[in-house]
Amino acid sequence: MPKFEHHVFICTNKRDEEADRPSCARQGSEKLKSAFKDAVKEAGLKGKVRANELGCLDQCEHGPVVVVYPDAVWYGFVHVKDVEEIVTEHLLHGRPVERLRLADTCLNTERCPHKLVPKGK
Ligand code: FES
């Protein structure tokens, strides 16, 4: 069996409503896995692209969060309506969807336009 060309990782972590940070499942990410699987199959990429759900990717303020490897392209605020575009543009044609891409300045930073200033900072 040939190896996968891309892995799509979808955060489906779910926190309590009272948690300090938001979580992707509460933003609708649980519907993304089946949407990606359907779109991958529709695009003829089954066996080349694998979509998996997983726990927190620590980019919670940008959820639902999806990351595509080996490209290391991070997407934020992804919803079902965006899935076909990611599959067609990025995974089929190799053109990341810039309008959904998280800026490097948002990744693994304490502060960005989407994060509140941490307590005590
Ligand atoms: S809950 Fe999805 S990145 Fe943290």
PDB file of C-alpha atoms and ligand atoms in Angstrom:
ATOM      1  CA  MET A   1       0.000   0.000   0.000  1.00  0.00           C
ATOM      2  CA  PRO A   2       1.468   3.417  -0.901  1.00  0.00           C
ATOM      3  CA  LYS A   3       2.028   5.813   1.956  1.00  0.00           C
ATOM      4  CA  PHE A   4      -0.324   8.684   2.629  1.00  0.00           C
ATOM      5  CA  GLU A   5       0.658  11.990   1.010  1.00  0.00           C
ATOM      6  CA  HIS A   6      -1.161  14.136   3.555  1.00  0.00           C
ATOM      7  CA  HIS A   7      -2.572  13.780   7.016  1.00  0.00           C
ATOM      8  CA  VAL A   8      -5.366  16.087   8.128  1.00  0.00           C
ATOM      9  CA  PHE A   9      -5.567  16.375  11.894  1.00  0.00           C
ATOM     10  CA  ILE A  10      -8.774  17.781  13.333  1.00  0.00           C
ATOM     11  CA  CYS A  11      -8.952  18.851  16.949  1.00  0.00           C
ATOM     12  CA  THR A  12     -12.097  17.533  18.602  1.00  0.00           C
ATOM     13  CA  ASN A  13     -11.158  18.368  22.160  1.00  0.00           C
ATOM     14  CA  LYS A  14     -14.124  19.383  24.305  1.00  0.00           C
ATOM     15  CA  ARG A  15     -13.836  21.376  27.512  1.00  0.00           C
ATOM     16  CA  ASP A  16     -16.474  22.257  30.041  1.00  0.00           C
ATOM     17  CA  GLU A  17     -18.402  25.418  29.292  1.00  0.00           C
ATOM     18  CA  GLU A  18     -16.847  27.027  32.357  1.00  0.00           C
ATOM     19  CA  ALA A  19     -13.266  26.298  31.255  1.00  0.00           C
ATOM     20  CA  ASP A  20     -10.737  29.126  30.979  1.00  0.00           C
ATOM     21  CA  ARG A  21     -10.088  28.373  27.322  1.00  0.00           C
ATOM     22  CA  PRO A  22     -12.469  27.573  24.475  1.00  0.00           C
ATOM     23  CA  SER A  23     -12.407  24.179  22.786  1.00  0.00           C
ATOM     24  CA  CYS A  24     -12.805  23.092  19.194  1.00  0.00           C
ATOM     25  CA  ALA A  25     -15.647  20.635  19.761  1.00  0.00           C
ATOM     26  CA  ARG A  26     -17.710  23.426  21.289  1.00  0.00           C
ATOM     27  CA  GLN A  27     -17.059  25.406  18.091  1.00  0.00           C
ATOM     28  CA  GLY A  28     -18.385  22.575  15.893  1.00  0.00           C
ATOM     29  CA  SER A  29     -15.291  20.520  15.053  1.00  0.00           C
ATOM     30  CA  GLU A  30     -16.941  17.143  15.654  1.00  0.00           C
ATOM     31  CA  LYS A  31     -18.666  17.420  12.268  1.00  0.00           C
ATOM     32  CA  LEU A  32     -15.403  18.024  10.425  1.00  0.00           C
ATOM     33  CA  LYS A  33     -13.995  14.490  10.397  1.00  0.00           C
ATOM     34  CA  SER A  34     -16.846  12.981   8.404  1.00  0.00           C
ATOM     35  CA  ALA A  35     -16.937  16.049   6.164  1.00  0.00           C
ATOM     36  CA  PHE A  36     -13.221  15.646   5.391  1.00  0.00           C
ATOM     37  CA  LYS A  37     -13.601  11.910   4.793  1.00  0.00           C
ATOM     38  CA  ASP A  38     -16.488  12.499   2.399  1.00  0.00           C
ATOM     39  CA  ALA A  39     -14.657  15.286   0.553  1.00  0.00           C
ATOM     40  CA  VAL A  40     -11.447  13.239   0.291  1.00  0.00           C
ATOM     41  CA  LYS A  41     -13.363  10.341  -1.214  1.00  0.00           C
ATOM     42  CA  GLU A  42     -15.249  12.665  -3.565  1.00  0.00           C
ATOM     43  CA  ALA A  43     -11.954  14.183  -4.754  1.00  0.00           C
ATOM     44  CA  GLY A  44     -10.516  10.740  -5.495  1.00  0.00           C
ATOM     45  CA  LEU A  45      -7.889  11.105  -2.776  1.00  0.00           C
ATOM     46  CA  LYS A  46      -8.855   8.119  -0.657  1.00  0.00           C
ATOM     47  CA  GLY A  47      -5.656   6.237   0.195  1.00  0.00           C
ATOM     48  CA  LYS A  48      -3.578   9.388  -0.382  1.00  0.00           C
ATOM     49  CA  VAL A  49      -5.083  11.597   2.321  1.00  0.00           C
ATOM     50  CA  ARG A  50      -5.970  10.499   5.830  1.00  0.00           C
ATOM     51  CA  ALA A  51      -8.221  12.550   8.114  1.00  0.00           C
ATOM     52  CA  ASN A  52      -7.951  11.908  11.838  1.00  0.00           C
ATOM     53  CA  GLU A  53      -9.436  13.547  14.880  1.00  0.00           C
ATOM     54  CA  LEU A  54      -7.298  14.132  17.920  1.00  0.00           C
ATOM     55  CA  GLY A  55      -7.053  16.053  21.156  1.00  0.00           C
ATOM     56  CA  CYS A  56      -6.038  19.604  21.867  1.00  0.00           C
ATOM     57  CA  LEU A  57      -3.432  21.169  19.589  1.00  0.00           C
ATOM     58  CA  ASP A  58      -2.991  24.108  21.984  1.00  0.00           C
ATOM     59  CA  GLN A  59      -4.328  26.647  19.495  1.00  0.00           C
ATOM     60  CA  CYS A  60      -7.721  26.702  21.182  1.00  0.00           C
ATOM     61  CA  GLU A  61      -8.593  30.354  20.621  1.00  0.00           C
ATOM     62  CA  HIS A  62      -8.567  29.694  16.861  1.00  0.00           C
ATOM     63  CA  GLY A  63     -10.945  26.752  16.816  1.00  0.00           C
ATOM     64  CA  PRO A  64     -12.003  24.683  15.168  1.00  0.00           C
ATOM     65  CA  VAL A  65      -8.359  24.010  14.351  1.00  0.00           C
ATOM     66  CA  VAL A  66      -7.091  21.728  11.573  1.00  0.00           C
ATOM     67  CA  VAL A  67      -3.482  21.079  10.612  1.00  0.00           C
ATOM     68  CA  VAL A  68      -2.257  19.460   7.404  1.00  0.00           C
ATOM     69  CA  TYR A  69       1.020  17.544   7.382  1.00  0.00           C
ATOM     70  CA  PRO A  70       3.632  17.206   6.020  1.00  0.00           C
ATOM     71  CA  ASP A  71       2.966  20.773   4.875  1.00  0.00           C
ATOM     72  CA  ALA A  72       2.554  22.067   8.449  1.00  0.00           C
ATOM     73  CA  VAL A  73      -0.249  24.334   7.312  1.00  0.00           C
ATOM     74  CA  TRP A  74      -2.493  25.357  10.192  1.00  0.00           C
ATOM     75  CA  TYR A  75      -6.083  26.350   9.616  1.00  0.00           C
ATOM     76  CA  GLY A  76      -8.334  28.088  12.085  1.00  0.00           C
ATOM     77  CA  PHE A  77     -12.033  28.765  12.406  1.00  0.00           C
ATOM     78  CA  VAL A  78     -12.717  25.869  10.012  1.00  0.00           C
ATOM     79  CA  HIS A  79     -16.311  24.847   9.480  1.00  0.00           C
ATOM     80  CA  VAL A  80     -18.003  22.213   7.360  1.00  0.00           C
ATOM     81  CA  LYS A  81     -18.621  24.739   4.590  1.00  0.00           C
ATOM     82  CA  ASP A  82     -14.817  25.182   4.245  1.00  0.00           C
ATOM     83  CA  VAL A  83     -13.881  21.520   3.950  1.00  0.00           C
ATOM     84  CA  GLU A  84     -14.447  21.055   0.222  1.00  0.00           C
ATOM     85  CA  GLU A  85     -12.267  24.094  -0.527  1.00  0.00           C
ATOM     86  CA  ILE A  86      -9.416  22.785   1.644  1.00  0.00           C
ATOM     87  CA  VAL A  87      -9.587  19.367   0.014  1.00  0.00           C
ATOM     88  CA  THR A  88      -9.852  20.649  -3.537  1.00  0.00           C
ATOM     89  CA  GLU A  89      -7.456  23.582  -3.334  1.00  0.00           C
ATOM     90  CA  HIS A  90      -4.874  22.353  -0.873  1.00  0.00           C
ATOM     91  CA  LEU A  91      -4.924  18.580  -0.960  1.00  0.00           C
ATOM     92  CA  LEU A  92      -5.735  18.086  -4.615  1.00  0.00           C
ATOM     93  CA  HIS A  93      -4.038  21.115  -6.211  1.00  0.00           C
ATOM     94  CA  GLY A  94      -1.369  21.990  -3.630  1.00  0.00           C
ATOM     95  CA  ARG A  95      -2.608  25.529  -2.952  1.00  0.00           C
ATOM     96  CA  PRO A  96      -3.239  26.177   0.759  1.00  0.00           C
ATOM     97  CA  VAL A  97      -6.398  28.151   1.464  1.00  0.00           C
ATOM     98  CA  GLU A  98      -4.906  31.425   2.635  1.00  0.00           C
ATOM     99  CA  ARG A  99      -8.146  32.907   3.963  1.00  0.00           C
ATOM    100  CA  LEU A 100      -8.316  30.118   6.590  1.00  0.00           C
ATOM    101  CA  ARG A 101      -4.618  29.848   7.322  1.00  0.00           C
ATOM    102  CA  LEU A 102      -3.461  30.815  10.788  1.00  0.00           C
ATOM    103  CA  ALA A 103      -0.729  33.415  10.753  1.00  0.00           C
ATOM    104  CA  ASP A 104       2.620  32.376  12.205  1.00  0.00           C
ATOM    105  CA  THR A 105       2.147  35.203  14.703  1.00  0.00           C
ATOM    106  CA  CYS A 106      -0.900  33.353  16.068  1.00  0.00           C
ATOM    107  CA  LEU A 107       0.787  29.988  16.563  1.00  0.00           C
ATOM    108  CA  ASN A 108       2.286  29.133  19.936  1.00  0.00           C
ATOM    109  CA  THR A 109       2.226  32.717  21.105  1.00  0.00           C
ATOM    110  CA  GLU A 110       0.926  34.064  24.386  1.00  0.00           C
ATOM    111  CA  ARG A 111      -0.735  36.970  22.646  1.00  0.00           C
ATOM    112  CA  CYS A 112      -2.362  37.436  19.292  1.00  0.00           C
ATOM    113  CA  PRO A 113      -5.502  39.215  18.114  1.00  0.00           C
ATOM    114  CA  HIS A 114      -7.551  36.120  19.034  1.00  0.00           C
ATOM    115  CA  LYS A 115      -6.227  35.642  22.553  1.00  0.00           C
ATOM    116  CA  LEU A 116      -7.032  37.642  25.607  1.00  0.00           C
ATOM    117  CA  VAL A 117      -4.082  38.957  27.551  1.00  0.00           C
ATOM    118  CA  PRO A 118      -3.148  36.205  30.030  1.00  0.00           C
ATOM    119  CA  LYS A 119      -3.916  36.922  33.661  1.00  0.00           C
ATOM    120  CA  GLY A 120      -1.048  38.636  35.461  1.00  0.00           C
ATOM    121  CA  LYS A 121       0.767  39.681  32.242  1.00  0.00           C
TER     122      LYS A 121
HETATM  123  S1  FES B   1      -9.225  22.600  21.938  1.00  0.00           S
HETATM  124 FE1  FES B   1      -8.705  22.539  19.832  1.00  0.00          FE
HETATM  125  S2  FES B   1      -6.695  23.328  19.799  1.00  0.00           S
HETATM  126 FE2  FES B   1      -7.189  23.237  21.878  1.00  0.00          FE
END
